């Protein structure tokens, strides 16, 4: 569908070289009406799971160049495939151009598509320390997106964040090491590009480990210029080298050390133009975060915010709620273009970047020999499952690397004589950990107290108690245990790292960061190594 549309829109583009493409794009821009030009500068959301008469009318009138879909738009993989196909058709019908159709598919909690098994979050990928695995995960994600009609992913997150902080980004970041975030984020983006899916790195110029969320309030980042250069900008500098077929999403945070005017980054020409384009030599698309977030909305009403962001350096502005607000913004920007307040030359430059990236994204044809990635109402593949299993294994191996050498005279008993037990609120963890082996298992309930866990452990004669922690409640339950009970505990943290910032007092804390359905099975596979390493030795098998 997409390749045939593109040939109709840009004749001979498939075989054209760079100079030819530029001429074709310039010719197309010269033929566009002001309304068509303004439409290409917007990415919009809508509340439907199909093309309704209201949505069709909106597309006909405003001709938006891009769409962003959320969970509210998705009921199954087949449904979203049909919706995206119809968005392509409607877009071409009313604007004679193919759209960007985007989604937030970061992994972890920010996963919109029904993918089986559930994708790992960014921190779990980062902990593997493997750019190769990150690239393969990006590629598999891109193939899933393409299978159902998406050509843009609002990922990866390139914010450098301390995983043990209370940051609103949390496990969406690859980690706290700038070079690691750069290498993993760039590799993941390369994987998306292999599938002709446009990566969108966020949130420029970096959020740091702030706990205030710009979705709900205006947030200020007081990081010094020197620290920005050493930490936050490092991943974006690496990402900028990927070329022009990429996108960056601007943060709504205020950065007084980068712009003394205290404008949010989305509205700051010093950040969006001078820093990003001039200093970092970035050549891709610049997109705002949602202008209906409070970090933007409390500063400017959406239509004024759209115009200011475009004048400050963004190519595409985002409004994901309310046809009324979106319509006002389209008309406001159109009026500015017609009056000369928004430069025609500036808009045409934005359009050249947009259409060039659309050309790359839409020259795509699935290998006819490749099997379908649809399985019922979800997406999956053997290649993806294999890569995800390897991510989980490498994540575990990295977590088991000792942070210090064991005592010279460390005593241990053979792992075979240990009495192993397991407890968790997750039946998936317990079932996959035991896998039919007879052992004491405790399903932690809301009413389960620390005393209940202690009594059960003593009655079961546990010498090693594996506890799969899924969230704050389970963490509180085991924090209340006595020092003697804690000394038996091997904590498998399937939740946020800050639940267990230190392993002090516990036999061992294993940070897996995401509640994979086979996490228990993977822990069981490495049980002997875990038992040995937690006694002061370490002998992990390849």
Coordinates of C-alpha atoms in Angstrom, one line a residue:
X1 CA 0.0 0.0 0.0
X2 CA 2.6 2.5 1.1
X3 CA 5.0 2.0 -1.8
X4 CA 2.2 2.4 -4.4
X5 CA 1.0 5.6 -2.7
X6 CA 4.5 7.0 -2.8
X7 CA 5.0 6.3 -6.5
X8 CA 1.7 8.2 -7.1
X9 CA 2.8 11.1 -5.0
X10 CA 6.4 11.3 -6.1
X11 CA 6.8 9.8 -9.6
X12 CA 10.0 7.9 -10.1
X13 CA 11.1 8.5 -6.5
X14 CA 11.8 4.9 -5.9
X15 CA 14.7 4.9 -8.4
X16 CA 15.7 8.6 -7.9
X17 CA 19.0 9.8 -6.5
X18 CA 19.3 12.5 -3.8
X19 CA 19.3 15.4 -6.3
X20 CA 16.4 14.0 -8.2
X21 CA 14.5 13.5 -4.9
X22 CA 15.1 17.1 -4.0
X23 CA 13.7 18.4 -7.3
X24 CA 10.6 16.2 -7.0
X25 CA 10.0 17.4 -3.5
X26 CA 10.5 21.0 -4.4
X27 CA 8.0 20.6 -7.3
X28 CA 5.5 19.0 -4.9
X29 CA 5.8 21.9 -2.4
X30 CA 5.3 24.4 -5.1
X31 CA 2.0 22.8 -6.0
X32 CA 0.7 22.7 -2.4
X33 CA -1.9 25.1 -1.1
X34 CA -1.3 27.0 2.2
X35 CA -3.8 24.6 3.9
X36 CA -2.0 21.6 2.7
X37 CA 1.4 23.0 3.9
X38 CA 0.1 23.8 7.4
X39 CA -1.5 20.3 7.6
X40 CA 1.9 18.7 7.2
X41 CA 3.2 20.6 10.3
X42 CA 0.8 18.8 12.7
X43 CA 0.7 15.3 14.3
X44 CA -2.7 14.7 15.9
X45 CA -4.5 12.2 17.9
X46 CA -8.2 11.2 18.0
X47 CA -10.5 9.0 20.2
X48 CA -11.7 6.4 17.8
X49 CA -10.8 2.8 16.8
X50 CA -12.0 3.4 13.2
X51 CA -12.5 6.2 10.6
X52 CA -15.7 7.8 11.8
X53 CA -17.6 10.5 9.8
X54 CA -16.3 13.1 12.2
X55 CA -12.7 12.0 11.8
X56 CA -13.0 11.8 8.0
X57 CA -14.4 15.4 8.0
X58 CA -11.6 16.6 10.2
X59 CA -9.0 15.0 7.8
X60 CA -10.7 16.5 4.8
X61 CA -10.8 20.0 6.3
X62 CA -7.4 20.2 8.0
X63 CA -5.3 17.6 6.1
X64 CA -3.0 16.6 9.0
X65 CA 0.3 15.2 7.9
X66 CA 0.8 12.8 10.8
X67 CA -1.3 10.8 13.3
X68 CA -0.4 9.5 16.8
X69 CA -2.2 6.5 18.1
X70 CA -2.6 5.4 21.8
X71 CA -4.1 2.5 23.7
X72 CA -7.5 4.1 23.3
X73 CA -7.3 3.5 19.5
X74 CA -6.3 -0.2 19.8
X75 CA -8.4 -3.3 20.4
X76 CA -6.4 -5.9 18.5
X77 CA -3.5 -6.2 16.1
X78 CA -5.9 -6.8 13.2
X79 CA -8.1 -3.9 14.1
X80 CA -5.1 -1.5 14.3
X81 CA -3.8 -2.8 10.9
X82 CA -7.2 -2.0 9.3
X83 CA -7.4 1.5 11.0
X84 CA -3.9 2.4 9.8
X85 CA -4.6 1.3 6.3
X86 CA -7.7 3.5 6.2
X87 CA -5.7 6.4 7.6
X88 CA -3.3 6.0 4.7
X89 CA -6.2 6.1 2.3
X90 CA -7.9 9.1 3.9
X91 CA -4.6 11.0 4.0
X92 CA -3.8 10.4 0.4
X93 CA -7.4 11.1 -0.6
X94 CA -7.4 14.6 1.0
X95 CA -3.8 15.7 0.8
X96 CA -2.2 13.5 -1.9
X97 CA 0.5 12.7 0.6
X98 CA 1.2 9.6 2.8
X99 CA 1.1 10.3 6.5
X100 CA 3.4 9.5 9.4
X101 CA 1.5 7.1 11.6
X102 CA 3.3 7.1 15.0
X103 CA 3.0 5.2 18.3
X104 CA 4.8 5.2 21.6
X105 CA 6.3 1.7 21.6
X106 CA 9.2 2.0 24.0
X107 CA 8.7 -1.3 25.8
X108 CA 7.8 -2.0 29.4
X109 CA 4.9 0.0 30.7
X110 CA 4.9 2.2 27.6
X111 CA 3.8 -0.5 25.1
X112 CA 0.7 0.2 23.1
X113 CA 0.7 -2.8 20.8
X114 CA -0.4 -6.3 21.8
X115 CA 3.0 -8.0 21.6
X116 CA 3.6 -11.5 23.0
X117 CA 5.7 -11.9 25.2
X118 CA 5.5 -8.4 26.6
X119 CA 8.5 -6.3 25.5
X120 CA 11.3 -5.4 28.1
X121 CA 11.6 -1.8 29.2
X122 CA 14.6 0.3 28.3
X123 CA 16.5 -0.2 31.5
X124 CA 16.4 -4.0 31.1
X125 CA 17.8 -3.6 27.6
X126 CA 20.4 -1.1 28.9
X127 CA 21.5 -3.5 31.6
X128 CA 22.5 -6.1 28.9
X129 CA 25.2 -3.6 27.9
X130 CA 24.9 -5.1 24.4
X131 CA 24.3 -2.7 21.4
X132 CA 23.9 -5.8 19.2
X133 CA 20.9 -7.0 21.3
X134 CA 19.5 -3.5 21.4
X135 CA 19.7 -3.2 17.6
X136 CA 18.0 -6.5 17.1
X137 CA 15.2 -5.5 19.6
X138 CA 14.8 -2.3 17.7
X139 CA 14.6 -4.1 14.4
X140 CA 12.0 -6.6 15.7
X141 CA 10.0 -3.8 17.1
X142 CA 10.1 -2.0 13.8
X143 CA 8.9 -5.2 12.0
X144 CA 6.0 -5.4 14.3
X145 CA 5.1 -1.8 13.7
X146 CA 5.3 -2.2 10.0
X147 CA 3.2 -5.3 10.1
X148 CA 0.2 -3.2 11.3
X149 CA 1.0 0.0 9.4
X150 CA 3.1 2.2 11.6
X151 CA 6.1 4.0 10.1
X152 CA 7.3 6.1 13.1
X153 CA 8.1 5.1 16.7
X154 CA 8.2 7.7 19.5
X155 CA 11.3 6.0 20.9
X156 CA 14.0 5.6 22.1
X157 CA 14.2 7.6 25.3
X158 CA 17.7 9.1 25.5
X159 CA 17.3 10.8 28.9
X160 CA 20.2 9.8 31.2
X161 CA 18.5 8.9 34.4
X162 CA 19.6 7.3 37.7
X163 CA 17.4 4.2 38.0
X164 CA 17.4 4.5 41.8
X165 CA 16.0 8.0 41.7
X166 CA 12.4 9.0 41.9
X167 CA 12.5 10.3 38.3
X168 CA 9.2 10.3 36.3
X169 CA 11.2 8.7 33.5
X170 CA 12.3 5.7 35.7
X171 CA 12.9 2.5 33.8
X172 CA 12.1 4.2 30.5
X173 CA 15.7 5.2 30.4
X174 CA 18.5 2.9 29.3
X175 CA 20.5 4.0 32.4
X176 CA 22.7 6.5 34.2
X177 CA 25.9 6.2 32.1
X178 CA 25.8 8.7 29.2
X179 CA 28.0 6.6 26.9
X180 CA 25.9 3.5 27.5
X181 CA 22.6 5.3 26.9
X182 CA 24.2 6.7 23.7
X183 CA 25.4 3.3 22.4
X184 CA 22.3 1.4 23.3
X185 CA 19.9 4.2 22.1
X186 CA 21.8 4.6 18.8
X187 CA 21.8 0.8 18.2
X188 CA 18.1 0.5 18.9
X189 CA 17.4 3.4 16.5
X190 CA 19.5 1.6 13.8
X191 CA 17.3 -1.4 14.2
X192 CA 14.1 0.7 13.7
X193 CA 15.7 2.2 10.6
X194 CA 16.4 -1.2 9.1
X195 CA 12.7 -1.7 9.2
X196 CA 12.1 1.7 7.6
X197 CA 10.5 3.0 10.9
X198 CA 11.5 6.5 11.9
X199 CA 13.0 6.6 15.4
X200 CA 12.1 9.7 17.6
X201 CA 14.6 10.3 20.3
X202 CA 13.3 12.1 23.4
X203 CA 13.2 14.3 25.4
X204 CA 15.8 16.9 24.1
X205 CA 17.9 18.3 25.7
X206 CA 17.4 15.7 28.5
X207 CA 15.3 15.5 31.6
X208 CA 17.9 14.3 34.0
X209 CA 16.6 12.5 37.2
X210 CA 13.9 15.1 38.0
X211 CA 10.8 13.7 39.7
X212 CA 8.4 16.4 38.6
X213 CA 6.4 15.4 35.5
X214 CA 5.7 18.0 32.7
X215 CA 2.5 16.1 31.9
X216 CA 1.0 17.7 35.1
X217 CA 3.0 20.9 35.8
X218 CA 5.6 23.3 34.6
X219 CA 9.1 21.9 35.5
X220 CA 12.4 23.6 35.7
X221 CA 15.7 21.8 35.1
X222 CA 18.6 23.7 36.8
X223 CA 21.4 21.4 35.5
X224 CA 24.6 23.4 34.8
X225 CA 25.8 23.8 31.2
X226 CA 29.0 21.9 32.0
X227 CA 26.9 18.8 33.3
X228 CA 24.7 19.0 30.3
X229 CA 27.7 18.7 28.0
X230 CA 29.2 15.8 30.0
X231 CA 26.0 13.9 30.6
X232 CA 22.7 14.8 29.0
X233 CA 23.8 15.8 25.5
X234 CA 26.1 12.8 25.0
X235 CA 23.4 10.4 23.7
X236 CA 21.9 13.1 21.4
X237 CA 25.2 13.9 19.9
X238 CA 25.7 10.2 19.0
X239 CA 22.1 10.0 17.7
X240 CA 22.5 13.1 15.5
X241 CA 25.2 11.2 13.5
X242 CA 22.5 8.8 12.2
X243 CA 21.6 11.2 9.4
X244 CA 18.4 12.9 8.3
X245 CA 15.8 10.1 8.4
X246 CA 15.3 10.5 12.2
X247 CA 13.3 12.6 14.5
X248 CA 13.9 14.3 17.9
X249 CA 11.1 15.2 20.4
X250 CA 11.6 18.4 22.4
X251 CA 11.1 18.5 26.2
X252 CA 8.6 20.9 27.8
X253 CA 11.0 21.5 30.6
X254 CA 12.5 25.0 31.3
X255 CA 16.4 25.1 31.2
X256 CA 17.6 28.4 32.6
X257 CA 21.3 27.4 32.0
X258 CA 20.6 26.9 28.3
X259 CA 18.1 29.8 27.8
X260 CA 18.1 32.6 30.2
X261 CA 14.7 33.7 28.9
X262 CA 13.2 30.7 30.7
X263 CA 11.2 29.5 27.8
X264 CA 10.3 25.8 27.8
X265 CA 12.6 24.0 25.4
X266 CA 9.7 23.5 22.9
X267 CA 9.5 27.3 22.5
X268 CA 13.2 28.1 22.7
X269 CA 15.0 28.9 19.5
X270 CA 18.3 28.8 21.5
X271 CA 17.6 25.1 22.3
X272 CA 15.6 23.9 19.3
X273 CA 17.7 25.8 16.7
X274 CA 21.0 27.0 18.0
X275 CA 21.9 24.1 20.2
X276 CA 20.3 21.2 18.3
X277 CA 20.8 22.2 14.7
X278 CA 23.8 24.5 14.9
X279 CA 25.9 23.0 17.6
X280 CA 25.0 19.3 17.4
X281 CA 24.7 19.5 13.5
X282 CA 21.4 17.6 13.7
X283 CA 19.7 17.2 10.3
X284 CA 16.5 15.2 11.1
X285 CA 13.0 16.3 12.1
X286 CA 12.2 18.2 15.2
X287 CA 8.9 17.5 16.9
X288 CA 7.3 18.9 20.0
X289 CA 5.8 16.8 22.8
X290 CA 2.1 17.1 23.3
X291 CA 1.2 20.8 23.5
X292 CA -1.8 19.9 25.6
X293 CA 0.4 18.7 28.4
X294 CA 0.4 21.0 31.4
X295 CA 4.1 21.8 31.0
X296 CA 3.1 23.6 27.8
X297 CA -0.5 24.5 28.4
X298 CA 0.2 26.4 31.6
X299 CA 2.6 28.6 29.6
X300 CA 0.6 29.1 26.3
X301 CA -2.8 28.1 25.0
X302 CA -2.4 25.3 22.4
X303 CA -2.8 27.4 19.2
X304 CA -0.3 30.0 20.4
X305 CA 2.0 27.2 21.5
X306 CA 1.9 25.6 18.1
X307 CA 2.9 28.8 16.3
X308 CA 5.7 29.6 18.8
X309 CA 7.1 26.1 18.6
X310 CA 7.2 26.2 14.8
X311 CA 8.8 29.6 14.8
X312 CA 11.4 28.4 17.4
X313 CA 12.6 25.5 15.3
X314 CA 10.2 22.6 15.4
X315 CA 9.0 21.0 12.2
X316 CA 6.0 19.2 13.6
X317 CA 3.8 20.1 16.5
X318 CA 1.8 17.6 18.5
X319 CA -1.8 18.0 19.7
X320 CA -3.5 14.7 20.6
X321 CA -6.8 15.7 22.2
X322 CA -9.8 17.7 21.2
X323 CA -10.8 18.4 17.6
X324 CA -11.8 21.8 18.7
X325 CA -8.3 22.7 20.1
X326 CA -6.7 21.1 17.1
X327 CA -8.9 23.0 14.7
X328 CA -8.1 26.3 16.4
X329 CA -4.4 25.6 16.1
X330 CA -4.6 24.7 12.4
X331 CA -6.4 28.0 11.7
X332 CA -4.1 30.0 13.9
X333 CA -1.0 28.7 12.1
X334 CA -2.6 29.1 8.7
X335 CA -3.5 32.7 9.5
X336 CA 0.2 33.4 10.6
X337 CA 1.4 31.9 7.3
X338 CA -1.0 33.9 5.2
X339 CA -0.1 37.2 7.1
X340 CA 3.6 36.6 6.9
X341 CA 4.0 36.2 10.6
X342 CA 5.2 32.6 9.8
X343 CA 7.7 32.7 7.0
X344 CA 6.8 30.9 3.8
X345 CA 10.5 30.0 3.3
X346 CA 10.7 28.6 6.8
X347 CA 7.6 26.5 6.2
X348 CA 9.0 25.2 2.9
X349 CA 12.3 24.2 4.6
X350 CA 10.3 22.3 7.2
X351 CA 8.3 20.6 4.4
X352 CA 11.5 19.6 2.6
X353 CA 12.7 17.8 5.7
X354 CA 9.3 16.2 6.3
X355 CA 8.8 15.0 2.8
X356 CA 12.3 13.6 2.5
X357 CA 11.8 11.5 5.7
X358 CA 8.4 10.4 4.4
X359 CA 10.0 9.3 1.2
X360 CA 12.4 7.1 3.2
X361 CA 9.7 5.8 5.5
X362 CA 7.2 4.9 2.8
X363 CA 9.6 3.2 0.3
X364 CA 8.9 -0.1 2.1
X365 CA 7.9 -3.5 0.9
X366 CA 7.7 -6.6 3.2
X367 CA 9.7 -9.6 2.1
X368 CA 7.0 -11.8 0.5
X369 CA 8.7 -14.9 1.9
X370 CA 8.6 -13.5 5.4
X371 CA 5.8 -15.1 7.6
X372 CA 3.0 -13.1 9.1
X373 CA 3.8 -11.7 12.5
X374 CA 0.1 -11.7 13.5
X375 CA -1.0 -14.5 15.8
X376 CA -4.7 -14.2 16.6
X377 CA -5.1 -10.7 18.0
X378 CA -1.5 -10.1 18.9
X379 CA 2.0 -9.9 17.4
X380 CA 4.8 -12.3 17.9
X381 CA 7.6 -14.2 16.1
X382 CA 10.2 -16.9 16.9
X383 CA 13.0 -14.4 16.2
X384 CA 11.5 -11.8 18.6
X385 CA 10.9 -14.4 21.4
X386 CA 14.6 -15.6 21.0
X387 CA 15.9 -12.1 21.2
X388 CA 13.8 -11.2 24.2
X389 CA 14.9 -14.4 26.0
X390 CA 18.5 -13.4 25.4
X391 CA 17.8 -9.9 26.7
X392 CA 16.5 -11.5 29.9
X393 CA 19.5 -13.8 30.2
X394 CA 22.0 -11.0 29.7
X395 CA 20.1 -8.8 32.1
X396 CA 20.3 -11.5 34.7
X397 CA 24.0 -12.2 34.1
X398 CA 24.9 -8.5 34.4
X399 CA 22.9 -8.4 37.7
X400 CA 24.9 -11.3 39.1
X401 CA 28.3 -9.8 38.4
X402 CA 29.7 -9.2 42.0
X403 CA 30.3 -5.6 42.9
X404 CA 33.2 -6.6 45.2
X405 CA 35.4 -9.6 45.8
X406 CA 34.2 -12.1 48.3
X407 CA 36.0 -12.5 51.7
X408 CA 39.2 -14.6 51.4
X409 CA 37.8 -17.2 53.8
X410 CA 34.2 -17.2 52.7
X411 CA 32.4 -20.3 53.7
X412 CA 29.7 -21.9 51.6
X413 CA 27.7 -25.0 51.6
X414 CA 27.0 -27.0 48.4
X415 CA 24.0 -25.5 46.5
X416 CA 22.5 -29.0 46.2
X417 CA 21.8 -29.2 50.0
X418 CA 20.0 -25.9 50.2
X419 CA 16.2 -26.0 50.8
X420 CA 14.9 -23.6 48.2
X421 CA 11.5 -21.9 48.5
X422 CA 9.8 -19.2 46.5
X423 CA 7.2 -16.5 47.3
X424 CA 5.6 -13.9 45.1
X425 CA 2.3 -12.2 44.3
X426 CA 2.9 -13.3 40.7
X427 CA 1.6 -16.7 39.8
X428 CA 3.6 -16.6 36.6
X429 CA 6.8 -16.2 38.6
X430 CA 6.0 -19.0 41.0
X431 CA 4.8 -21.4 38.3
X432 CA 7.7 -20.8 35.9
X433 CA 10.2 -20.9 38.8
X434 CA 9.1 -24.3 40.1
X435 CA 8.2 -25.8 36.7
X436 CA 6.7 -28.9 38.2
X437 CA 9.4 -29.3 40.8
X438 CA 8.1 -30.0 44.3
X439 CA 9.1 -27.1 46.5
X440 CA 7.4 -24.8 49.0
X441 CA 5.6 -21.9 47.3
X442 CA 3.8 -19.0 48.9
X443 CA 1.4 -16.8 46.9
X444 CA 1.7 -13.4 48.5
X445 CA -1.7 -11.8 49.0
X446 CA -2.6 -8.2 50.0
X447 CA -3.3 -9.4 53.6
X448 CA -0.1 -11.4 53.9
X449 CA 2.0 -9.9 56.6
X450 CA 5.8 -10.1 57.3
X451 CA 5.0 -12.5 60.2
X452 CA 3.1 -14.8 57.9
X453 CA 6.1 -15.0 55.6
X454 CA 8.5 -15.7 58.5
X455 CA 6.3 -18.4 60.0
X456 CA 5.8 -20.1 56.6
X457 CA 9.6 -20.0 55.9
X458 CA 10.5 -21.6 59.2
X459 CA 7.8 -24.2 58.9
X460 CA 9.0 -25.0 55.4
X461 CA 12.7 -25.2 56.6
X462 CA 13.8 -22.8 53.8
X463 CA 17.5 -21.9 53.7
X464 CA 17.1 -19.9 50.5
X465 CA 13.9 -18.0 49.8
X466 CA 13.5 -16.5 46.3
X467 CA 11.0 -13.7 46.4
X468 CA 9.7 -12.2 43.1
X469 CA 8.8 -8.6 43.9
X470 CA 6.4 -6.9 41.5
X471 CA 5.8 -3.6 43.2
X472 CA 5.8 -1.5 46.4
X473 CA 3.4 -3.7 48.3
X474 CA 5.6 -6.8 48.1
X475 CA 8.7 -4.7 48.9
X476 CA 7.0 -3.5 52.1
X477 CA 6.1 -7.0 53.1
X478 CA 9.6 -8.3 53.0
X479 CA 11.2 -5.1 54.4
X480 CA 9.3 -5.9 57.6
X481 CA 11.1 -9.2 58.1
X482 CA 13.7 -9.8 60.8
X483 CA 17.5 -9.6 60.0
X484 CA 17.7 -13.4 60.3
X485 CA 14.8 -13.9 57.8
X486 CA 16.2 -11.3 55.4
X487 CA 19.6 -13.2 55.4
X488 CA 17.8 -16.1 53.6
X489 CA 16.2 -13.8 51.0
X490 CA 17.2 -13.7 47.4
X491 CA 15.2 -10.8 46.1
X492 CA 14.2 -10.9 42.4
X493 CA 13.1 -7.3 41.8
X494 CA 10.7 -7.3 38.8
X495 CA 9.7 -3.7 39.6
X496 CA 11.4 -0.3 39.8
X497 CA 15.1 -0.3 41.0
X498 CA 14.3 2.2 43.7
X499 CA 12.3 -0.5 45.5
X500 CA 15.7 -1.9 46.6
X501 CA 18.4 0.8 46.2
X502 CA 20.7 -1.3 48.3
X503 CA 21.1 -5.0 48.9
X504 CA 22.2 -4.5 52.5
X505 CA 20.7 -7.1 54.8
X506 CA 19.5 -9.5 52.1
X507 CA 21.3 -12.6 50.9
X508 CA 21.2 -11.1 47.4
X509 CA 19.1 -8.6 45.3
X510 CA 18.8 -9.4 41.6
X511 CA 17.5 -6.4 39.6
X512 CA 15.5 -7.7 36.5
X513 CA 13.4 -4.5 36.2
X514 CA 10.5 -6.0 34.3
X515 CA 7.9 -8.6 35.1
X516 CA 8.5 -11.0 32.3
X517 CA 6.2 -14.1 32.3
X518 CA 9.2 -16.4 32.2
X519 CA 11.3 -14.5 34.7
X520 CA 10.9 -17.3 37.3
X521 CA 12.0 -19.9 34.7
X522 CA 15.1 -17.9 33.9
X523 CA 16.0 -17.5 37.5
X524 CA 15.5 -21.2 38.0
X525 CA 17.9 -21.9 35.1
X526 CA 20.6 -20.0 36.9
X527 CA 19.6 -21.1 40.4
X528 CA 22.9 -22.9 41.2
X529 CA 25.0 -19.9 40.1
X530 CA 22.8 -17.5 42.1
X531 CA 23.0 -19.7 45.2
X532 CA 26.8 -19.9 44.9
X533 CA 27.3 -16.2 44.1
X534 CA 25.2 -15.2 47.1
X535 CA 27.5 -17.3 49.3
X536 CA 30.6 -15.4 48.3
X537 CA 31.6 -17.3 45.1
X538 CA 30.7 -16.6 41.5
X539 CA 30.8 -19.2 38.7
X540 CA 28.4 -18.1 36.0
X541 CA 28.1 -20.4 33.0
X542 CA 28.4 -19.1 29.4

